[in-house]
Amino acid sequence: MSKIKFLKPGEDTYTEDRSDVDQISGTSFVYNPHRSLGLEKQRQRLPVFSARSHILHLVETKQTTIIVGETGSGKSTQIPQYLYETGWCADGMVCVCEPRRVACTTLAARVAEEASVMLGKEVGYAVRFDDRTTPGLTQIKFVTEGLLVREMMADPLLRQYCAIMVDEAHERTLYTDTLLGLLKKVLRRRKDLRLLVCSATIDALHLFNFFNSNRTSDPSKDTAAIISIEGRNYPVEMFYLEEPAADYIKSSAETVLKIHKGEGPGDILVFLTGAEEVEACVSLIKEHAASLSRDQGSLLVVGMHGSLTSSEQLRAFQSPPTGVRKVVVATNIAETSVTIPGIVYVVDSGFVKIRWYSAESHNETLMVVPTSQASAIQRSGRAGRVRAGKIFRLYPEEQYDKLSEVTPPEMVRTSLSSAVLCLMALGIENMLRFDFPSPPPARHLTAALDELFSLGALTEEGHLSHPLGERMAEFPLSPHLAKMLLVSGEFGCSEEVVSIVAMLQVQNVFTRPRGQDGQARRAHRKFEVKEGDLLTLLNVYSAYIKHGTSRRWCSQYFLGHRSLARAAEIRTRMEKLLTKFEIPMRSSKDGMDAVCRCITAGLFPNAAYLHPEGHYTTVRGRHTLHIHPSSVLYTQQQPQWVLYHEVLHTSRVLMRDLTVIDPGWLLELAPHFYEKSTLLQIR
DNA sequence: GAGCACTGC
C-alpha cells in the first residue's frame, strides 16, 4: 500500500472530493483556485489521476478491485469516468452506490459537469422518490445502496450494469453488507461483471479476503486486488489525556477553552454522544466564554445533532464574524453525514451511541460505548481538511490501543427481520448459510425468522409465503407495518391505516419551540384521542389534509410542515403499492374499532399489559416497560392493554407510539401467537 | 413527569 503523501499548507490546493458534502454545506463553498484551469486540467490534478492506468489494469484483470482511497482523492467522481472513457459502458452502465442520498445527487451533478452533459442524461442518479436517469442513454448512474438492493428484486443479476462501484463500504450499513453478500453471488454467475469496493485502510484486507475466490497459494490466480490512492488531508497532531476524563462533557468544555486560549485561529469541533449532552456542553462552554476578557477574543458556540430542524442545523455551517472562533458541539452526525467547513481542532470524547439488538427481548437498545479506532481516525480527519490540525482525545494513549479496530457492522448488532425478508425475496433460501461479509449471530437470524413466521410472511417450511410474504418484502417498511397495510383492506380501513403508517415514518411532527411550550402542548391536545398515539397521528394527518396542507395552519398548531409534507409523499407511494396489490382503498365508517383491530393484526407481537404495580409487562418474554412521556396516554388513566410501535431504552425501558387494545383481539387475530391460557393467566 | 446516534428503501 502506498504511503500517504502529506501536503504542506500552501504547497498545493485541490478540488474537494464531494462524496460526503451535505446539501446544507452548499451554503458554504470550497474556494477552487483551479477554476480557470478548466475541468480537464482540474481532473488531472486529483491524486486518483496518477493511479488511473493501474486501476484500469486491475479492473481489466481482476473481477473485484478494493480501492483504499483517502478523503480528497477524487475516487468517487473520477473512477466512474475512467471506466466510461475506456469503453466499459458499451455493454451496460457503470453504477456507483452511496450510503446517502445527498452523496448521490451532488456526485452525479459534479460528474455531469465534468463530462459536460446534462444531469439526468448520460450521467444521472436514482434515489427513493427521485429518479434522474434516462433509460438507454444514461451511462453513469449514482444510486443509494438501498435502491440497488431493491433493483435486484426486479433484476437479480443486475444485467443493466457492467461495473458496480460500492463507495464508502467501510461504513458497513445494513444495506452495504446485504449488497456485498449479494454481489458476491452475482459475480459467480456473471464473470463479465466488475466490482469496485471503496473502503478505509483498516478493513480493506477483510473485504479482499471476502471477495477473493482463489483457493490456491498462487497469487496470480487471485480474483481480487487492493489498490491504495493517496488523499489530500493535512497532517493532524494528536494529543491525549494522561488520565481518563471523569466527566467527558465537562472535560470537553475545558479543552475547548484551553484551545481557545492557547492555540492559533481555527474553528473547533467537539464529538459527544447525544443531543442532551450536546446541549449541556454548549451551555457549559457559553458559561466559561462569558468570563473571557476582551483581548481573549470571543466564541460562537453552536450545537449540531439530528433532532434539530434544518434551519437550526444551518447555524453550524455559517462562518463566524471575523475575530470570533466557532465551536460546533456535535453528535456522530458530524463524523460522516455532514462536513462542517473550517474545522482545525477536534475534541473527541471517545464515546458514541450505537444501536444494539437483543434477541431475547426482541428489541433494540441505544447504548453509549467507546468508539472504535476507525471511528477515532475518522473524527480526527475532520481536523485536517483545511490545513494542518490538532486532535484532542479525552482519554490516555494506551486506551486507544485497546479500542476495537472497527465498529461492528450494523448487520451484527441490529434487528434482522427487514434484512432477512429482503434476502428471502431475493431467493436466498437458507439464511444461516448466506455468505455475509460479517455473519450475524445465529440467534439474531432465528429471532428474525420467528418474527416473520408469526407475521405470516413465512410458511411452516420456512419459505416466503405467497402472496403475503412476497408483498411484505416489497414495502420499504418494517414487516409489522407492511403486514398492517396489506391486511387493511380486509378490515375496511386502508385509507386510515396508510395515513398512520406514513406518519410513523417521519419525525418531528409535533414541534415545541423554546418558550412556547405551553401553547404547543395546548395546541397538540386538540388532536389527542383515548385510543392512543397512532390514532392521534391519524387525526393530525386528516386535519392537515382538511386544511389544504397549509403551512400557516401547521405553525398555528405547532406541527412540522416539512414532516407532514413528507408523510403525504410517503403515503402516496404506499397507496400506489397497495393499489398494485389490488388492496381496496376503503375508509372505516363504523368508527375507530376497525382501525385499532387492523393495527393489532400487524403489531400484535408488541403487546403489553398493565401490571398491578403500575408498570407494563410484555406478553412475549415478560419484560418490564413504561409509557414514554411523549405519549398521549402518559397523562391519561393507564389502559389495561396496549400495543407499542417502538421501545426506547434510557434509564428505563419506554414504549412509544401506543394503541389501546382489547386483549380479545390478540386471540382472535393472532391465535398462533397468543394461546388463550397465557392471556387468562395474565388477567 | 422524561428525553431520541445516524442513514435509508
Short mmCIF file of C-alpha atoms in Angstrom, two decimals, chain A residues 69-422:
data_model
loop_
_atom_site.label_atom_id
_atom_site.label_comp_id
_atom_site.label_asym_id
_atom_site.label_seq_id
_atom_site.Cartn_x
_atom_site.Cartn_y
_atom_site.Cartn_z
CA GLY A 69 -8.89 5.98 -1.09
CA GLU A 70 -8.28 8.73 1.38
CA THR A 71 -10.59 11.73 1.53
CA GLY A 72 -9.93 14.15 -1.25
CA SER A 73 -8.51 11.58 -3.64
CA GLY A 74 -11.32 12.19 -6.11
CA LYS A 75 -12.11 8.48 -6.47
CA SER A 76 -15.89 8.82 -6.35
CA THR A 77 -16.08 11.26 -9.24
CA GLN A 78 -13.13 10.09 -11.34
CA ILE A 79 -13.17 6.30 -11.39
CA PRO A 80 -16.63 6.07 -12.98
CA GLN A 81 -15.44 8.47 -15.68
CA TYR A 82 -12.27 6.44 -16.30
CA LEU A 83 -14.40 3.36 -16.86
CA TYR A 84 -16.68 5.30 -19.18
CA GLU A 85 -13.78 6.80 -21.12
CA THR A 86 -12.23 3.40 -21.74
CA GLY A 87 -15.39 1.96 -23.18
CA TRP A 88 -16.69 -0.07 -20.27
CA CYS A 89 -20.17 1.28 -20.80
CA ALA A 90 -20.58 -0.42 -24.17
CA ASP A 91 -22.39 -3.35 -22.53
CA GLY A 92 -24.05 -1.64 -19.64
CA MET A 93 -23.99 1.19 -17.17
CA VAL A 94 -21.43 1.98 -14.54
CA CYS A 95 -23.21 2.09 -11.21
CA VAL A 96 -21.90 3.92 -8.15
CA CYS A 97 -23.56 3.12 -4.81
CA GLU A 98 -23.54 5.60 -1.97
CA PRO A 99 -24.94 5.15 1.53
CA ARG A 100 -26.60 8.59 1.49
CA ARG A 101 -28.90 10.43 -0.88
CA VAL A 102 -27.00 13.71 -0.87
CA ALA A 103 -23.84 11.97 -1.96
CA CYS A 104 -25.70 10.57 -5.00
CA THR A 105 -27.13 13.89 -6.06
CA THR A 106 -24.02 16.01 -5.50
CA LEU A 107 -21.61 13.49 -7.04
CA ALA A 108 -23.83 12.99 -10.09
CA ALA A 109 -24.05 16.76 -10.56
CA ARG A 110 -20.28 17.10 -10.35
CA VAL A 111 -19.60 14.27 -12.80
CA ALA A 112 -22.18 15.62 -15.26
CA GLU A 113 -20.47 18.98 -15.10
CA GLU A 114 -17.05 17.48 -15.69
CA ALA A 115 -18.35 15.41 -18.57
CA SER A 116 -20.21 18.43 -19.99
CA VAL A 117 -23.54 16.65 -20.12
CA MET A 118 -26.92 17.46 -18.68
CA LEU A 119 -27.62 15.83 -15.36
CA GLY A 120 -30.12 13.05 -15.95
CA LYS A 121 -28.86 12.24 -19.45
CA GLU A 122 -25.53 10.39 -19.80
CA VAL A 123 -24.87 10.92 -16.10
CA GLY A 124 -27.72 10.54 -13.64
CA TYR A 125 -28.79 9.41 -10.23
CA ALA A 126 -31.62 7.46 -8.68
CA VAL A 127 -32.65 7.75 -5.04
CA ARG A 128 -36.00 6.98 -3.44
CA PHE A 129 -38.70 9.29 -4.79
CA ASP A 130 -36.28 10.86 -7.26
CA ASP A 131 -35.08 9.14 -10.44
CA ARG A 132 -32.96 11.33 -12.68
CA THR A 133 -31.85 8.87 -15.32
CA THR A 134 -32.77 8.35 -18.96
CA PRO A 135 -33.15 4.68 -19.88
CA GLY A 136 -31.00 3.80 -22.86
CA LEU A 137 -28.95 6.96 -22.57
CA THR A 138 -27.58 7.05 -19.03
CA GLN A 139 -24.10 5.52 -18.77
CA ILE A 140 -23.02 6.51 -15.27
CA LYS A 141 -25.65 6.14 -12.57
CA PHE A 142 -25.31 7.06 -8.90
CA VAL A 143 -27.70 5.19 -6.60
CA THR A 144 -28.23 4.67 -2.90
CA GLU A 145 -27.28 1.20 -1.68
CA GLY A 146 -30.84 0.52 -0.60
CA LEU A 147 -32.19 1.33 -4.01
CA LEU A 148 -29.77 -1.05 -5.73
CA VAL A 149 -30.89 -3.84 -3.38
CA ARG A 150 -34.49 -3.03 -4.40
CA GLU A 151 -33.46 -3.09 -8.07
CA MET A 152 -32.19 -6.63 -7.54
CA MET A 153 -35.72 -7.76 -6.82
CA ALA A 154 -36.62 -7.00 -10.45
CA ASP A 155 -33.23 -7.90 -11.95
CA PRO A 156 -31.29 -10.27 -9.65
CA LEU A 157 -28.20 -10.39 -11.87
CA LEU A 158 -28.13 -6.64 -12.39
CA ARG A 159 -27.78 -7.16 -16.12
CA GLN A 160 -28.05 -3.49 -16.96
CA TYR A 161 -24.71 -2.82 -15.30
CA CYS A 162 -21.22 -3.71 -16.47
CA ALA A 163 -19.46 -2.39 -13.39
CA ILE A 164 -20.58 -1.58 -9.87
CA MET A 165 -18.63 0.60 -7.51
CA VAL A 166 -19.62 0.40 -3.84
CA ASP A 167 -18.41 3.64 -2.32
CA GLU A 168 -17.85 4.22 1.42
CA ALA A 169 -18.11 0.48 2.05
CA HIS A 170 -16.29 0.87 5.39
CA GLU A 171 -19.46 2.40 6.82
CA ARG A 172 -20.95 -1.09 6.71
CA THR A 173 -24.60 -0.16 6.85
CA LEU A 174 -27.24 -2.90 6.78
CA TYR A 175 -27.54 -2.31 3.04
CA THR A 176 -23.78 -2.31 2.42
CA ASP A 177 -23.49 -5.80 3.87
CA THR A 178 -26.64 -7.04 2.16
CA LEU A 179 -25.34 -5.72 -1.13
CA LEU A 180 -21.80 -7.08 -0.73
CA GLY A 181 -23.16 -10.52 0.13
CA LEU A 182 -25.49 -10.49 -2.86
CA LEU A 183 -22.85 -9.11 -5.22
CA LYS A 184 -20.51 -11.93 -4.30
CA LYS A 185 -23.16 -14.34 -5.57
CA VAL A 186 -23.77 -12.29 -8.71
CA LEU A 187 -20.05 -12.22 -9.52
CA ARG A 188 -20.01 -16.01 -9.52
CA ARG A 189 -22.79 -16.08 -12.11
CA ARG A 190 -21.60 -13.11 -14.19
CA LYS A 191 -17.91 -13.32 -14.99
CA ASP A 192 -18.19 -10.17 -17.12
CA LEU A 193 -19.29 -8.01 -14.18
CA ARG A 194 -16.70 -5.87 -12.44
CA LEU A 195 -16.92 -4.81 -8.81
CA LEU A 196 -15.04 -1.93 -7.23
CA VAL A 197 -15.25 -1.51 -3.47
CA CYS A 198 -14.01 1.70 -1.88
CA SER A 199 -13.05 1.32 1.71
CA ALA A 200 -10.80 2.52 4.51
CA THR A 201 -7.35 1.01 5.10
CA ILE A 202 -8.46 -0.76 8.24
CA ASP A 203 -10.92 -3.19 6.62
CA ALA A 204 -9.54 -3.47 3.09
CA LEU A 205 -7.94 -6.84 3.80
CA HIS A 206 -11.16 -8.24 5.25
CA LEU A 207 -13.04 -7.26 2.10
CA PHE A 208 -10.25 -8.58 -0.11
CA ASN A 209 -10.48 -11.97 1.60
CA PHE A 210 -14.25 -11.91 1.32
CA PHE A 211 -14.18 -11.41 -2.44
CA ASN A 212 -11.04 -13.31 -3.41
CA SER A 213 -12.17 -16.74 -4.55
CA ASN A 214 -8.64 -18.01 -5.20
CA ARG A 215 -8.16 -21.10 -3.02
CA THR A 216 -4.67 -21.85 -4.31
CA SER A 217 -1.44 -20.37 -2.96
CA ASP A 218 -0.70 -18.82 -6.34
CA PRO A 219 -1.44 -15.07 -6.02
CA SER A 220 -1.64 -14.68 -9.80
CA LYS A 221 -4.94 -16.58 -9.60
CA ASP A 222 -6.44 -14.02 -7.21
CA THR A 223 -9.80 -12.72 -8.34
CA ALA A 224 -9.46 -9.60 -6.25
CA ALA A 225 -6.82 -6.93 -5.70
CA ILE A 226 -6.22 -3.95 -3.44
CA ILE A 227 -5.01 -0.56 -4.58
CA SER A 228 -4.30 2.47 -2.41
CA ILE A 229 -4.71 6.04 -3.51
CA GLU A 230 -3.23 8.85 -1.54
CA GLY A 231 -5.50 11.54 -0.23
CA ARG A 232 -5.16 15.20 0.34
CA ASN A 233 -5.71 15.57 4.01
CA TYR A 234 -3.33 17.69 6.02
CA PRO A 235 -1.42 16.22 8.95
CA VAL A 236 -3.19 16.13 12.28
CA GLU A 237 -1.25 16.36 15.51
CA MET A 238 -2.59 14.17 18.31
CA PHE A 239 -2.99 14.91 21.98
CA TYR A 240 -4.16 12.55 24.69
CA LEU A 241 -5.14 13.00 28.33
CA GLU A 242 -2.88 11.48 30.96
CA GLU A 243 -5.83 10.15 32.93
CA PRO A 244 -9.25 9.17 31.57
CA ALA A 245 -11.73 12.02 31.85
CA ALA A 246 -14.10 11.53 34.79
CA ASP A 247 -16.78 13.63 33.08
CA TYR A 248 -16.24 13.97 29.36
CA ILE A 249 -18.80 16.72 28.93
CA LYS A 250 -17.04 18.94 31.46
CA SER A 251 -13.67 17.89 30.12
CA SER A 252 -14.76 18.75 26.55
CA ALA A 253 -15.80 22.22 27.61
CA GLU A 254 -12.50 22.76 29.43
CA THR A 255 -10.49 21.55 26.46
CA VAL A 256 -12.35 23.93 24.16
CA LEU A 257 -11.44 26.84 26.42
CA LYS A 258 -7.83 25.70 26.60
CA ILE A 259 -7.60 25.53 22.80
CA HIS A 260 -9.19 28.93 22.52
CA LYS A 261 -6.71 30.50 24.91
CA GLY A 262 -3.59 28.68 23.74
CA GLU A 263 -3.94 27.88 20.05
CA GLY A 264 -4.00 29.88 16.84
CA PRO A 265 -7.12 30.68 14.83
CA GLY A 266 -9.40 27.94 13.51
CA ASP A 267 -12.78 26.50 14.46
CA ILE A 268 -13.32 23.69 16.94
CA LEU A 269 -15.47 20.57 16.55
CA VAL A 270 -16.46 18.54 19.63
CA PHE A 271 -17.80 14.96 19.42
CA LEU A 272 -20.27 13.81 22.08
CA THR A 273 -22.89 11.04 22.06
CA GLY A 274 -26.36 12.60 22.23
CA ALA A 275 -28.49 15.70 21.88
CA GLU A 276 -28.79 16.15 25.61
CA GLU A 277 -25.03 16.05 26.10
CA VAL A 278 -24.58 18.48 23.24
CA GLU A 279 -26.95 20.99 24.83
CA ALA A 280 -25.29 20.59 28.23
CA CYS A 281 -21.85 21.12 26.77
CA VAL A 282 -22.97 24.15 24.75
CA SER A 283 -24.24 25.85 27.93
CA LEU A 284 -21.07 24.95 29.82
CA ILE A 285 -18.85 26.48 27.14
CA LYS A 286 -21.09 29.55 26.95
CA GLU A 287 -20.75 30.00 30.71
CA HIS A 288 -16.97 29.83 30.50
CA ALA A 289 -16.89 32.05 27.42
CA ALA A 290 -18.78 34.79 29.27
CA SER A 291 -15.84 35.23 31.61
CA LEU A 292 -13.30 35.68 28.81
CA SER A 293 -11.55 39.02 28.84
CA ARG A 294 -11.78 41.35 25.86
CA ASP A 295 -8.36 40.58 24.41
CA GLN A 296 -9.03 36.85 24.53
CA GLY A 297 -11.47 37.02 21.63
CA SER A 298 -15.00 35.67 21.67
CA LEU A 299 -16.57 32.30 20.96
CA LEU A 300 -19.60 31.39 18.89
CA VAL A 301 -20.93 28.12 20.29
CA VAL A 302 -23.45 26.04 18.34
CA GLY A 303 -24.90 22.56 18.81
CA MET A 304 -25.36 20.09 15.99
CA HIS A 305 -27.49 16.96 16.18
CA GLY A 306 -30.11 15.09 14.23
CA SER A 307 -33.17 16.30 16.10
CA LEU A 308 -32.52 19.93 15.23
CA THR A 309 -34.55 21.36 12.37
CA SER A 310 -32.58 22.05 9.21
CA SER A 311 -32.56 25.80 9.84
CA GLU A 312 -31.16 25.20 13.32
CA GLN A 313 -28.53 22.91 11.80
CA LEU A 314 -27.62 25.62 9.32
CA ARG A 315 -26.09 27.70 12.12
CA ALA A 316 -23.21 25.25 12.37
CA PHE A 317 -22.29 25.91 8.73
CA GLN A 318 -22.25 29.67 8.83
CA SER A 319 -18.85 31.24 9.19
CA PRO A 320 -18.38 33.32 12.34
CA PRO A 321 -17.71 37.06 12.22
CA THR A 322 -14.02 37.96 11.89
CA GLY A 323 -12.13 37.54 15.10
CA VAL A 324 -14.70 35.14 16.51
CA ARG A 325 -13.92 31.46 16.86
CA LYS A 326 -16.70 28.99 16.13
CA VAL A 327 -17.21 25.93 18.31
CA VAL A 328 -19.52 23.21 16.99
CA VAL A 329 -20.60 20.65 19.56
CA ALA A 330 -21.94 17.67 17.66
CA THR A 331 -23.10 14.09 17.87
CA ASN A 332 -21.86 11.47 15.43
CA ILE A 333 -23.76 13.34 12.73
CA ALA A 334 -20.52 15.27 12.06
CA GLU A 335 -18.47 12.10 11.66
CA THR A 336 -19.81 11.15 8.24
CA SER A 337 -23.18 12.70 7.44
CA VAL A 338 -22.26 16.36 7.39
CA THR A 339 -19.00 18.16 6.82
CA ILE A 340 -18.55 21.40 8.70
CA PRO A 341 -16.10 23.70 6.94
CA GLY A 342 -13.23 25.49 8.61
CA ILE A 343 -12.50 22.96 11.37
CA VAL A 344 -8.89 22.93 12.58
CA TYR A 345 -9.29 21.47 16.09
CA VAL A 346 -11.26 18.38 17.06
CA VAL A 347 -12.13 17.36 20.61
CA ASP A 348 -13.12 13.68 20.77
CA SER A 349 -14.91 12.39 23.86
CA GLY A 350 -14.07 8.87 22.74
CA PHE A 351 -17.66 7.70 23.04
CA VAL A 352 -20.52 7.06 20.66
CA LYS A 353 -24.15 5.99 20.96
CA ILE A 354 -24.96 2.92 18.91
CA ARG A 355 -27.91 0.64 18.36
CA TRP A 356 -27.69 -2.79 19.90
CA TYR A 357 -30.17 -5.59 19.32
CA SER A 358 -31.20 -8.12 21.92
CA ALA A 359 -32.67 -11.31 20.51
CA GLU A 360 -34.04 -12.16 23.98
CA SER A 361 -36.25 -9.10 24.30
CA HIS A 362 -36.71 -8.66 20.52
CA ASN A 363 -35.78 -5.04 20.66
CA GLU A 364 -33.00 -2.60 20.10
CA THR A 365 -31.24 -0.57 22.74
CA LEU A 366 -29.29 2.60 22.25
CA MET A 367 -26.14 2.42 24.29
CA VAL A 368 -23.08 4.57 24.85
CA VAL A 369 -19.85 2.71 24.10
CA PRO A 370 -16.21 3.66 23.46
CA THR A 371 -15.57 4.43 19.79
CA SER A 372 -13.51 2.13 17.59
CA GLN A 373 -10.10 3.11 16.30
CA ALA A 374 -11.59 3.54 12.83
CA SER A 375 -14.11 5.99 14.21
CA ALA A 376 -11.43 7.86 16.18
CA ILE A 377 -9.40 8.18 12.97
CA GLN A 378 -12.43 9.38 11.04
CA ARG A 379 -13.13 12.01 13.70
CA SER A 380 -9.55 13.24 13.75
CA GLY A 381 -9.65 13.51 9.94
CA ARG A 382 -12.25 16.22 10.39
CA ALA A 383 -9.43 18.45 11.68
CA GLY A 384 -7.20 18.17 8.65
CA ARG A 385 -9.41 19.34 5.83
CA VAL A 386 -8.39 22.99 5.51
CA ARG A 387 -4.89 22.95 6.95
CA ALA A 388 -2.76 21.10 9.49
CA GLY A 389 -4.97 20.45 12.51
CA LYS A 390 -4.96 19.10 16.03
CA ILE A 391 -6.99 16.36 17.67
CA PHE A 392 -7.55 16.21 21.42
CA ARG A 393 -8.66 12.77 22.55
CA LEU A 394 -10.15 12.79 26.02
CA TYR A 395 -8.53 9.51 27.06
CA PRO A 396 -4.99 8.21 27.56
CA GLU A 397 -2.96 6.98 24.62
CA GLU A 398 -2.79 3.39 25.97
CA GLN A 399 -6.56 3.30 25.85
CA TYR A 400 -6.55 3.96 22.11
CA ASP A 401 -4.59 0.76 21.55
CA LYS A 402 -7.22 -1.15 23.48
CA LEU A 403 -10.10 0.11 21.35
CA SER A 404 -11.56 -2.34 18.85
CA GLU A 405 -10.29 -1.73 15.33
CA VAL A 406 -13.66 -1.16 13.74
CA THR A 407 -17.23 -0.61 14.92
CA PRO A 408 -19.17 -3.87 14.44
CA PRO A 409 -21.19 -3.66 11.22
CA GLU A 410 -24.89 -2.91 11.64
CA MET A 411 -25.68 -6.41 10.40
CA VAL A 412 -24.36 -7.97 13.60
CA ARG A 413 -25.98 -5.54 16.02
CA THR A 414 -29.48 -4.69 14.76
CA SER A 415 -32.78 -6.44 14.25
CA LEU A 416 -32.65 -8.53 11.10
CA SER A 417 -36.32 -9.01 10.29
CA SER A 418 -36.32 -6.50 7.42
CA ALA A 419 -32.97 -7.64 6.04
CA VAL A 420 -33.97 -11.31 6.20
CA LEU A 421 -37.30 -10.64 4.48
CA CYS A 422 -35.46 -8.75 1.77
#
